[in-house]
PDB file of C-alpha atoms in Angstrom:
ATOM      1  CA  MET W1365      24.278  17.907  12.343  1.00 81.00           C
ATOM      2  CA  TRP W1366      21.314  16.172  13.911  1.00 90.00           C
ATOM      3  CA  SER W1367      21.099  13.259  16.303  1.00 92.00           C
ATOM      4  CA  ARG W1368      18.323  10.788  17.043  1.00 94.00           C
ATOM      5  CA  ALA W1369      18.061  11.939  20.634  1.00 95.00           C
ATOM      6  CA  GLN W1370      17.584  15.565  19.607  1.00 94.00           C
ATOM      7  CA  LEU W1371      14.909  14.754  17.034  1.00 96.00           C
ATOM      8  CA  LYS W1372      13.008  12.446  19.371  1.00 95.00           C
ATOM      9  CA  GLY W1373      13.169  14.890  22.247  1.00 95.00           C
ATOM     10  CA  ARG W1374      11.823  17.728  20.112  1.00 94.00           C
ATOM     11  CA  ALA W1375       9.143  15.514  18.587  1.00 95.00           C
ATOM     12  CA  LYS W1376       7.952  14.195  21.939  1.00 93.00           C
ATOM     13  CA  ALA W1377       7.655  17.673  23.430  1.00 93.00           C
ATOM     14  CA  THR W1378       5.759  19.147  20.478  1.00 95.00           C
ATOM     15  CA  PHE W1379       3.309  16.296  19.943  1.00 93.00           C
ATOM     16  CA  LYS W1380       2.396  16.164  23.639  1.00 92.00           C
ATOM     17  CA  ARG W1381       1.654  19.887  23.527  1.00 93.00           C
ATOM     18  CA  ASN W1382      -1.058  19.256  20.908  1.00 95.00           C
ATOM     19  CA  TYR W1383      -1.809  15.684  21.911  1.00 96.00           C
ATOM     20  CA  TRP W1384      -5.329  14.858  20.686  1.00 96.00           C
ATOM     21  CA  LYS W1385      -5.003  16.615  17.345  1.00 96.00           C
ATOM     22  CA  CYS W1386      -1.715  14.816  16.695  1.00 96.00           C
ATOM     23  CA  ILE W1387      -3.427  11.507  17.449  1.00 96.00           C
ATOM     24  CA  LEU W1388      -6.231  12.297  15.018  1.00 96.00           C
ATOM     25  CA  ILE W1389      -3.888  13.336  12.195  1.00 96.00           C
ATOM     26  CA  SER W1390      -1.639  10.317  12.796  1.00 95.00           C
ATOM     27  CA  LEU W1391      -4.629   8.002  12.654  1.00 95.00           C
ATOM     28  CA  LEU W1392      -5.632   9.589   9.342  1.00 94.00           C
ATOM     29  CA  LEU W1393      -2.085   9.140   8.025  1.00 93.00           C
ATOM     30  CA  THR W1394      -2.133   5.497   9.054  1.00 91.00           C
ATOM     31  CA  LEU W1395      -5.434   4.923   7.265  1.00 90.00           C
ATOM     32  CA  ILE W1396      -4.384   6.599   4.008  1.00 86.00           C
ATOM     33  CA  ALA W1397      -0.788   5.326   3.944  1.00 77.00           C
ATOM     34  CA  GLY W1398      -0.622   1.997   4.388  1.00 63.00           C
ATOM     35  CA  GLY W1399      -6.293  -7.301   2.826  1.00 29.00           C
ATOM     36  CA  SER W1400     -15.106 -26.988  -4.211  1.00 36.00           C
ATOM     37  CA  GLY W1401     -15.377 -29.166  -1.131  1.00 38.00           C
ATOM     38  CA  ALA W1402     -19.129 -29.675  -1.502  1.00 37.00           C
ATOM     39  CA  ALA W1403     -18.799 -30.575  -5.155  1.00 36.00           C
ATOM     40  CA  SER W1404     -16.181 -33.240  -4.466  1.00 38.00           C
ATOM     41  CA  GLY W1405     -18.360 -34.636  -1.692  1.00 41.00           C
ATOM     42  CA  ASN W1406     -21.293 -34.917  -4.043  1.00 42.00           C
ATOM     43  CA  ILE W1407     -19.124 -36.670  -6.657  1.00 37.00           C
ATOM     44  CA  SER W1408     -17.835 -39.152  -4.088  1.00 43.00           C
ATOM     45  CA  SER W1409     -21.364 -39.852  -2.908  1.00 43.00           C
ATOM     46  CA  ALA W1410     -22.593 -40.408  -6.427  1.00 41.00           C
ATOM     47  CA  THR W1411     -19.661 -42.716  -7.211  1.00 43.00           C
ATOM     48  CA  GLY W1412     -20.333 -44.768  -4.093  1.00 46.00           C
ATOM     49  CA  SER W1413     -23.992 -45.147  -5.027  1.00 44.00           C
ATOM     50  CA  LEU W1414     -23.063 -46.321  -8.513  1.00 42.00           C
ATOM     51  CA  HIS W1415     -20.680 -48.974  -7.188  1.00 45.00           C
ATOM     52  CA  GLY W1416     -23.301 -50.082  -4.726  1.00 47.00           C
ATOM     53  CA  SER W1417     -25.910 -50.509  -7.415  1.00 46.00           C
ATOM     54  CA  ASP W1418     -23.445 -52.443  -9.586  1.00 47.00           C
ATOM     55  CA  ASN W1419     -22.658 -54.837  -6.775  1.00 47.00           C
ATOM     56  CA  GLN W1420     -26.304 -55.316  -5.984  1.00 46.00           C
ATOM     57  CA  ALA W1421     -27.091 -55.967  -9.623  1.00 43.00           C
ATOM     58  CA  GLY W1422     -24.258 -58.460  -9.857  1.00 45.00           C
ATOM     59  CA  SER W1423     -25.384 -60.388  -6.789  1.00 44.00           C
ATOM     60  CA  SER W1424     -28.992 -60.707  -7.971  1.00 45.00           C
ATOM     61  CA  TYR W1425     -28.050 -61.525 -11.540  1.00 44.00           C
ATOM     62  CA  ASP W1426     -29.045 -65.058 -12.743  1.00 48.00           C
ATOM     63  CA  TYR W1427     -27.091 -66.363 -15.653  1.00 46.00           C
ATOM     64  CA  ASP W1428     -29.294 -67.111 -18.637  1.00 50.00           C
ATOM     65  CA  SER W1429     -27.770 -69.638 -21.021  1.00 49.00           C
ATOM     66  CA  SER W1430     -30.096 -68.490 -23.772  1.00 49.00           C
ATOM     67  CA  TYR W1431     -27.628 -65.640 -24.494  1.00 46.00           C
ATOM     68  CA  ASP W1432     -25.042 -68.188 -25.541  1.00 50.00           C
ATOM     69  CA  SER W1433     -27.294 -69.605 -28.155  1.00 48.00           C
ATOM     70  CA  ASP W1434     -28.771 -66.348 -29.395  1.00 50.00           C
ATOM     71  CA  ASP W1435     -25.849 -64.709 -31.162  1.00 56.00           C
ATOM     72  CA  GLY W1436     -28.018 -62.140 -32.958  1.00 57.00           C
ATOM     73  CA  SER W1437     -29.469 -60.753 -29.756  1.00 62.00           C
ATOM     74  CA  LEU W1438     -25.971 -60.532 -28.271  1.00 58.00           C
ATOM     75  CA  ARG W1439     -24.614 -58.651 -31.292  1.00 60.00           C
ATOM     76  CA  ASP W1440     -27.553 -56.261 -31.175  1.00 59.00           C
ATOM     77  CA  PHE W1441     -26.888 -55.657 -27.504  1.00 54.00           C
ATOM     78  CA  GLU W1442     -23.183 -54.987 -28.143  1.00 57.00           C
ATOM     79  CA  ALA W1443     -23.939 -52.625 -31.038  1.00 61.00           C
ATOM     80  CA  GLY W1444     -26.421 -50.690 -28.924  1.00 59.00           C
ATOM     81  CA  LEU W1445     -23.936 -50.479 -26.085  1.00 55.00           C
ATOM     82  CA  GLU W1446     -21.220 -49.168 -28.432  1.00 60.00           C
ATOM     83  CA  GLU W1447     -23.571 -46.605 -29.964  1.00 64.00           C
ATOM     84  CA  GLY W1448     -24.627 -45.424 -26.543  1.00 58.00           C
ATOM     85  CA  PHE W1449     -20.994 -45.096 -25.491  1.00 53.00           C
ATOM     86  CA  LYS W1450     -20.234 -42.949 -28.560  1.00 58.00           C
ATOM     87  CA  ASP W1451     -23.259 -40.756 -27.903  1.00 61.00           C
ATOM     88  CA  GLY W1452     -22.122 -40.357 -24.313  1.00 58.00           C
ATOM     89  CA  LEU W1453     -18.643 -39.278 -25.442  1.00 56.00           C
ATOM     90  CA  LYS W1454     -20.119 -36.710 -27.803  1.00 59.00           C
ATOM     91  CA  ALA W1455     -22.370 -35.314 -25.093  1.00 60.00           C
ATOM     92  CA  GLY W1456     -19.431 -35.222 -22.700  1.00 58.00           C
ATOM     93  CA  ASN W1457     -17.295 -33.320 -25.213  1.00 59.00           C
ATOM     94  CA  ARG W1458     -20.075 -30.810 -25.768  1.00 63.00           C
ATOM     95  CA  GLY W1459     -20.439 -30.379 -22.009  1.00 63.00           C
ATOM     96  CA  MET W1460     -16.672 -29.924 -21.601  1.00 68.00           C
ATOM     97  CA  MET W1461     -16.560 -27.275 -24.328  1.00 72.00           C
ATOM     98  CA  GLY W1462     -19.471 -25.472 -22.737  1.00 68.00           C
ATOM     99  CA  GLY W1463     -17.710 -25.576 -19.368  1.00 71.00           C
ATOM    100  CA  MET W1464     -14.509 -24.165 -20.868  1.00 76.00           C
ATOM    101  CA  VAL W1465     -16.408 -21.323 -22.525  1.00 75.00           C
ATOM    102  CA  ALA W1466     -18.191 -20.533 -19.260  1.00 78.00           C
ATOM    103  CA  ALA W1467     -14.878 -20.586 -17.372  1.00 81.00           C
ATOM    104  CA  ALA W1468     -13.289 -18.241 -19.928  1.00 83.00           C
ATOM    105  CA  ILE W1469     -16.211 -15.822 -19.627  1.00 88.00           C
ATOM    106  CA  ALA W1470     -15.997 -15.915 -15.826  1.00 86.00           C
ATOM    107  CA  ILE W1471     -12.236 -15.248 -15.921  1.00 90.00           C
ATOM    108  CA  GLY W1472     -12.756 -12.352 -18.342  1.00 90.00           C
ATOM    109  CA  ILE W1473     -15.375 -10.820 -16.047  1.00 92.00           C
ATOM    110  CA  LEU W1474     -13.035 -11.165 -13.054  1.00 91.00           C
ATOM    111  CA  ILE W1475     -10.213  -9.467 -14.966  1.00 94.00           C
ATOM    112  CA  VAL W1476     -12.469  -6.578 -15.966  1.00 92.00           C
ATOM    113  CA  VAL W1477     -13.709  -6.181 -12.385  1.00 93.00           C
ATOM    114  CA  PHE W1478     -10.131  -6.256 -11.094  1.00 92.00           C
ATOM    115  CA  LEU W1479      -9.036  -3.602 -13.595  1.00 94.00           C
ATOM    116  CA  VAL W1480     -11.978  -1.351 -12.704  1.00 94.00           C
ATOM    117  CA  ILE W1481     -11.221  -1.659  -8.984  1.00 95.00           C
ATOM    118  CA  PHE W1482      -7.503  -1.046  -9.606  1.00 92.00           C
ATOM    119  CA  VAL W1483      -8.229   2.113 -11.624  1.00 93.00           C
ATOM    120  CA  LEU W1484     -10.616   3.405  -8.962  1.00 94.00           C
ATOM    121  CA  ILE W1485      -8.066   2.796  -6.206  1.00 92.00           C
ATOM    122  CA  LEU W1486      -5.367   4.510  -8.291  1.00 92.00           C
ATOM    123  CA  LEU W1487      -7.573   7.557  -8.867  1.00 94.00           C
ATOM    124  CA  VAL W1488      -8.438   7.808  -5.175  1.00 93.00           C
ATOM    125  CA  ASP W1489      -4.754   7.501  -4.277  1.00 93.00           C
ATOM    126  CA  VAL W1490      -3.627  10.164  -6.763  1.00 94.00           C
ATOM    127  CA  PHE W1491      -6.354  12.745  -6.295  1.00 95.00           C
ATOM    128  CA  ILE W1492      -7.361  12.307  -2.637  1.00 95.00           C
ATOM    129  CA  ILE W1493      -4.909  10.296  -0.542  1.00 95.00           C
ATOM    130  CA  ASN W1494      -1.663  11.904  -1.706  1.00 96.00           C
ATOM    131  CA  PRO W1495      -2.833  15.527  -1.250  1.00 96.00           C
ATOM    132  CA  LEU W1496      -4.170  14.495   2.157  1.00 96.00           C
ATOM    133  CA  GLU W1497      -0.747  13.138   3.047  1.00 96.00           C
ATOM    134  CA  VAL W1498       0.843  16.464   2.129  1.00 97.00           C
ATOM    135  CA  GLY W1499      -1.658  18.258   4.369  1.00 96.00           C
ATOM    136  CA  CYS W1500      -0.946  15.890   7.256  1.00 96.00           C
ATOM    137  CA  ARG W1501       2.799  16.415   6.852  1.00 96.00           C
ATOM    138  CA  ARG W1502       2.244  20.159   6.931  1.00 97.00           C
ATOM    139  CA  PHE W1503       0.319  19.777  10.177  1.00 97.00           C
ATOM    140  CA  PHE W1504       3.282  18.079  11.851  1.00 97.00           C
ATOM    141  CA  ILE W1505       5.766  20.600  10.453  1.00 96.00           C
ATOM    142  CA  ARG W1506       3.793  23.533  11.807  1.00 96.00           C
ATOM    143  CA  ASN W1507       3.181  21.730  15.080  1.00 96.00           C
ATOM    144  CA  LEU W1508       6.924  21.840  15.772  1.00 95.00           C
ATOM    145  CA  ASN W1509       6.714  25.559  16.503  1.00 93.00           C
ATOM    146  CA  GLU W1510       3.063  26.214  17.365  1.00 93.00           C
ATOM    147  CA  PRO W1511      -0.043  24.149  18.099  1.00 93.00           C
ATOM    148  CA  ALA W1512      -1.186  23.290  14.581  1.00 94.00           C
ATOM    149  CA  GLN W1513      -4.799  23.213  13.464  1.00 94.00           C
ATOM    150  CA  ILE W1514      -6.602  20.272  11.878  1.00 94.00           C
ATOM    151  CA  GLY W1515      -7.479  22.479   8.907  1.00 94.00           C
ATOM    152  CA  ASN W1516      -3.905  22.046   7.674  1.00 95.00           C
ATOM    153  CA  ILE W1517      -4.865  18.683   6.212  1.00 94.00           C
ATOM    154  CA  GLY W1518      -6.631  20.503   3.365  1.00 95.00           C
ATOM    155  CA  TYR W1519      -3.514  22.419   2.382  1.00 96.00           C
ATOM    156  CA  GLY W1520      -2.678  20.110  -0.522  1.00 94.00           C
ATOM    157  CA  PHE W1521      -6.128  20.663  -2.033  1.00 95.00           C
ATOM    158  CA  ASP W1522      -6.117  24.447  -1.646  1.00 94.00           C
ATOM    159  CA  ASN W1523      -2.609  25.202  -2.893  1.00 94.00           C
ATOM    160  CA  ASN W1524      -1.490  24.191  -6.393  1.00 94.00           C
ATOM    161  CA  TYR W1525      -3.486  20.964  -6.134  1.00 96.00           C
ATOM    162  CA  ARG W1526      -2.631  19.691  -9.622  1.00 95.00           C
ATOM    163  CA  ASN W1527       1.106  20.027  -9.071  1.00 96.00           C
ATOM    164  CA  VAL W1528       0.896  18.352  -5.657  1.00 97.00           C
ATOM    165  CA  ALA W1529      -1.098  15.414  -7.030  1.00 96.00           C
ATOM    166  CA  LYS W1530       1.231  14.997 -10.025  1.00 96.00           C
ATOM    167  CA  THR W1531       4.456  15.130  -8.012  1.00 97.00           C
ATOM    168  CA  MET W1532       3.212  12.698  -5.386  1.00 96.00           C
ATOM    169  CA  PHE W1533       1.998  10.320  -8.100  1.00 96.00           C
ATOM    170  CA  PHE W1534       5.449  10.194  -9.655  1.00 96.00           C
ATOM    171  CA  ARG W1535       6.983   9.654  -6.227  1.00 96.00           C
ATOM    172  CA  ASP W1536       4.817   6.551  -5.788  1.00 95.00           C
ATOM    173  CA  LEU W1537       5.387   5.371  -9.362  1.00 95.00           C
ATOM    174  CA  PHE W1538       9.176   5.653  -9.218  1.00 95.00           C
ATOM    175  CA  THR W1539       9.283   3.964  -5.814  1.00 94.00           C
ATOM    176  CA  VAL W1540       7.257   1.003  -7.113  1.00 93.00           C
ATOM    177  CA  LEU W1541       9.386   0.680 -10.255  1.00 94.00           C
ATOM    178  CA  TRP W1542      12.606   0.726  -8.245  1.00 94.00           C
ATOM    179  CA  SER W1543      11.117  -1.832  -5.838  1.00 92.00           C
ATOM    180  CA  LEU W1544      10.817  -4.300  -8.725  1.00 92.00           C
ATOM    181  CA  LEU W1545      14.631  -4.542  -8.679  1.00 88.00           C
ATOM    182  CA  PHE W1546      14.912  -6.962  -5.749  1.00 82.00           C
ATOM    183  CA  ILE W1547      13.274  -4.623  -3.161  1.00 86.00           C
ATOM    184  CA  ILE W1548      16.517  -3.037  -1.872  1.00 91.00           C
ATOM    185  CA  PRO W1549      16.687  -0.292  -4.548  1.00 91.00           C
ATOM    186  CA  GLY W1550      13.065   0.535  -3.749  1.00 92.00           C
ATOM    187  CA  ILE W1551      13.899   1.020  -0.073  1.00 94.00           C
ATOM    188  CA  VAL W1552      16.852   3.250  -0.967  1.00 95.00           C
ATOM    189  CA  LYS W1553      14.706   5.344  -3.302  1.00 95.00           C
ATOM    190  CA  ALA W1554      11.908   5.558  -0.716  1.00 95.00           C
ATOM    191  CA  TYR W1555      14.358   7.271   1.635  1.00 96.00           C
ATOM    192  CA  GLU W1556      15.707   9.419  -1.191  1.00 96.00           C
ATOM    193  CA  TYR W1557      12.151  10.641  -1.908  1.00 97.00           C
ATOM    194  CA  MET W1558      11.260  10.870   1.789  1.00 96.00           C
ATOM    195  CA  MET W1559      11.264  14.684   1.900  1.00 97.00           C
ATOM    196  CA  ILE W1560       9.026  15.241  -1.139  1.00 97.00           C
ATOM    197  CA  PRO W1561       5.704  15.522   0.758  1.00 97.00           C
ATOM    198  CA  TYR W1562       7.342  17.838   3.306  1.00 97.00           C
ATOM    199  CA  LEU W1563       8.779  20.023   0.557  1.00 97.00           C
ATOM    200  CA  LEU W1564       5.355  20.274  -1.080  1.00 97.00           C
ATOM    201  CA  ALA W1565       3.803  21.029   2.309  1.00 96.00           C
ATOM    202  CA  ASP W1566       6.316  23.859   2.671  1.00 94.00           C
ATOM    203  CA  ASN W1567       6.171  25.077  -0.922  1.00 95.00           C
ATOM    204  CA  PRO W1568       3.425  23.593  -3.154  1.00 95.00           C
ATOM    205  CA  GLN W1569       4.674  25.741  -6.059  1.00 95.00           C
ATOM    206  CA  MET W1570       7.784  23.575  -6.304  1.00 96.00           C
ATOM    207  CA  THR W1571       7.783  21.636  -9.567  1.00 96.00           C
ATOM    208  CA  LYS W1572       8.151  17.876  -9.789  1.00 96.00           C
ATOM    209  CA  GLU W1573      11.743  18.163 -10.972  1.00 96.00           C
ATOM    210  CA  GLN W1574      12.640  20.607  -8.214  1.00 96.00           C
ATOM    211  CA  ALA W1575      10.997  18.483  -5.522  1.00 97.00           C
ATOM    212  CA  PHE W1576      12.818  15.308  -6.584  1.00 97.00           C
ATOM    213  CA  ALA W1577      16.156  17.106  -6.919  1.00 97.00           C
ATOM    214  CA  GLU W1578      15.802  18.878  -3.578  1.00 96.00           C
ATOM    215  CA  SER W1579      14.754  15.735  -1.717  1.00 97.00           C
ATOM    216  CA  LYS W1580      17.705  13.878  -3.234  1.00 96.00           C
ATOM    217  CA  ARG W1581      20.067  16.659  -2.180  1.00 96.00           C
ATOM    218  CA  MET W1582      18.673  16.826   1.344  1.00 96.00           C
ATOM    219  CA  MET W1583      18.908  13.054   1.809  1.00 96.00           C
ATOM    220  CA  GLN W1584      22.405  12.725   0.340  1.00 94.00           C
ATOM    221  CA  GLY W1585      24.467  11.067   3.050  1.00 93.00           C
ATOM    222  CA  GLN W1586      21.390  10.915   5.303  1.00 95.00           C
ATOM    223  CA  LYS W1587      19.516   7.852   4.042  1.00 95.00           C
ATOM    224  CA  TRP W1588      21.279   5.355   6.285  1.00 96.00           C
ATOM    225  CA  LYS W1589      20.914   7.614   9.330  1.00 96.00           C
ATOM    226  CA  ALA W1590      17.210   8.042   8.561  1.00 96.00           C
ATOM    227  CA  PHE W1591      16.861   4.268   8.248  1.00 96.00           C
ATOM    228  CA  VAL W1592      18.533   3.774  11.639  1.00 96.00           C
ATOM    229  CA  LEU W1593      16.242   6.456  13.050  1.00 96.00           C
ATOM    230  CA  ASP W1594      13.207   4.471  11.915  1.00 96.00           C
ATOM    231  CA  LEU W1595      14.785   1.272  13.188  1.00 96.00           C
ATOM    232  CA  SER W1596      15.161   2.824  16.634  1.00 96.00           C
ATOM    233  CA  PHE W1597      11.368   2.701  17.036  1.00 96.00           C
ATOM    234  CA  ILE W1598      11.253  -1.077  16.736  1.00 96.00           C
ATOM    235  CA  GLY W1599      10.780  -1.515  20.483  1.00 96.00           C
ATOM    236  CA  TRP W1600       7.736   0.748  20.380  1.00 96.00           C
ATOM    237  CA  TYR W1601       6.346  -1.205  17.432  1.00 95.00           C
ATOM    238  CA  ILE W1602       6.710  -4.462  19.366  1.00 96.00           C
ATOM    239  CA  LEU W1603       4.890  -2.957  22.339  1.00 96.00           C
ATOM    240  CA  SER W1604       2.194  -1.694  19.963  1.00 95.00           C
ATOM    241  CA  GLY W1605       1.718  -5.211  18.653  1.00 95.00           C
ATOM    242  CA  LEU W1606       1.367  -6.539  22.197  1.00 96.00           C
ATOM    243  CA  THR W1607      -1.371  -3.967  22.853  1.00 96.00           C
ATOM    244  CA  LEU W1608      -3.150  -4.821  19.565  1.00 94.00           C
ATOM    245  CA  GLY W1609      -2.263  -1.433  18.080  1.00 93.00           C
ATOM    246  CA  ILE W1610      -3.707   0.674  20.892  1.00 95.00           C
ATOM    247  CA  LEU W1611      -0.310   2.056  21.885  1.00 96.00           C
ATOM    248  CA  ALA W1612       0.398   2.882  18.224  1.00 95.00           C
ATOM    249  CA  ILE W1613      -2.741   5.010  18.002  1.00 95.00           C
ATOM    250  CA  PHE W1614      -2.279   6.931  21.225  1.00 96.00           C
ATOM    251  CA  TYR W1615       1.501   7.305  21.300  1.00 96.00           C
ATOM    252  CA  VAL W1616       3.788   5.623  18.766  1.00 96.00           C
ATOM    253  CA  SER W1617       2.347   6.923  15.466  1.00 95.00           C
ATOM    254  CA  PRO W1618       2.188  10.591  16.570  1.00 96.00           C
ATOM    255  CA  TYR W1619       5.679  10.216  18.028  1.00 96.00           C
ATOM    256  CA  VAL W1620       7.103   8.822  14.768  1.00 96.00           C
ATOM    257  CA  ASN W1621       5.334  11.378  12.561  1.00 96.00           C
ATOM    258  CA  ALA W1622       6.533  14.250  14.724  1.00 97.00           C
ATOM    259  CA  THR W1623      10.080  12.841  14.587  1.00 97.00           C
ATOM    260  CA  HIS W1624      10.000  12.740  10.785  1.00 97.00           C
ATOM    261  CA  ALA W1625       8.848  16.358  10.723  1.00 97.00           C
ATOM    262  CA  ALA W1626      11.705  17.253  13.058  1.00 96.00           C
ATOM    263  CA  LEU W1627      14.084  15.465  10.684  1.00 97.00           C
ATOM    264  CA  TYR W1628      12.824  17.613   7.824  1.00 97.00           C
ATOM    265  CA  GLU W1629      13.353  20.749   9.867  1.00 95.00           C
ATOM    266  CA  ALA W1630      16.865  19.644  10.833  1.00 95.00           C
ATOM    267  CA  LEU W1631      17.770  18.932   7.202  1.00 94.00           C
ATOM    268  CA  CYS W1632      16.407  22.344   6.192  1.00 88.00           C
ATOM    269  CA  TYR W1633      18.840  24.034   8.567  1.00 77.00           C
ATOM    270  CA  ALA W1634      21.650  21.708   7.539  1.00 72.00           C
ATOM    271  CA  ASN W1635      21.097  22.666   3.901  1.00 61.00           C
ATOM    272  CA  PRO W1636      23.197  25.762   3.092  1.00 49.00           C
ATOM    273  CA  ALA W1637      20.624  27.008   0.593  1.00 48.00           C
ATOM    274  CA  GLY W1638      17.563  26.192   2.653  1.00 44.00           C
ATOM    275  CA  SER W1639      14.715  24.008   1.456  1.00 45.00           C
ATOM    276  CA  ASN W1640      13.154  26.769  -0.649  1.00 48.00           C
ATOM    277  CA  GLY W1641      16.244  28.417  -2.056  1.00 44.00           C
ATOM    278  CA  PHE W1642      16.668  30.883   0.834  1.00 39.00           C
ATOM    279  CA  THR W1643      20.142  31.864   1.858  1.00 35.00           C
ATOM    280  CA  GLN W1644      21.099  30.991   5.393  1.00 37.00           C
ATOM    281  CA  GLN W1645      20.388  34.501   6.625  1.00 34.00           C
ATOM    282  CA  GLU W1646      17.041  34.703   4.836  1.00 37.00           C
ATOM    283  CA  ASP W1647      16.157  31.219   6.024  1.00 42.00           C
ATOM    284  CA  SER W1648      16.701  32.088   9.654  1.00 37.00           C
ATOM    285  CA  VAL W1649      14.316  35.044   9.329  1.00 35.00           C
ATOM    286  CA  ASN W1650      11.685  33.822   6.880  1.00 40.00           C
ATOM    287  CA  SER W1651      11.424  30.116   7.557  1.00 43.00           C
ATOM    288  CA  PRO W1652       8.130  29.185   9.248  1.00 42.00           C
ATOM    289  CA  PHE W1653       9.962  26.342  10.991  1.00 41.00           C
ATOM    290  CA  ARG W1654      12.523  28.305  12.997  1.00 40.00           C
ATOM    291  CA  GLN W1655      13.002  27.366  16.651  1.00 38.00           C
ATOM    292  CA  GLU W1656      10.802  28.934  19.258  1.00 37.00           C
ATOM    293  CA  ASN W1657      12.366  31.234  21.778  1.00 33.00           C
ATOM    294  CA  VAL W1658      12.068  29.569  25.138  1.00 29.00           C
TER     295      VAL W1658
END
């Protein structure tokens, strides 16, 4: 059985022992884990000018009584005015249709651009970011027992890369789909899948089904405790905000990442079968995460 104090104490000691490398890997994890007025003024100006010209024309207008006696000229004037009004309506309709077509084309282009960007981001996430995350998790696991090397971040690319990328993709996909159900199920599933990158960092040969089943088994009865563990860092997060993130870079993020690795190690020992199917006796001898002799 693990406690928050034990995990935090172990994490703090191990990350300080390899301080600058832990900062660098944590910063990488942070980066990969987790963005008409002029037209209306012109219209108002034009409208004001039109009203001004109308007023000026009205003030300088001299009534000519000859219009009263010349009915033919008046009818011609009215007919011309009506014809001009109809022509103006037709031109306005054509302009409106042209504007609607242009707007539809612009919206279509924006949708295509958005889809292209979304696909590119998805590909980068699946084939680069997720394997990098597995490598970073492996760094912190190994750092619990020995000063880990930065080269560990390439572990997900060098060991069963396709399986790692596929399993991590489904972890993200299932988490997003569960999050659509009023957020809370997504949070629960995020903690249920929490151990998947650590399991792949330990054993990249583990299939998708095995990784999901093992993470679920390891987190059974542990999700709430893991949530409280994360919640216990809230004071550090507040201090990080007050320092504009500087404290997060140089202390809080490495501390949290090392604590999560320590949680994985603790759950491995709490699991009677071990995280890779070892028996307890085999696990104590063969596990790369056994305690150091002090």
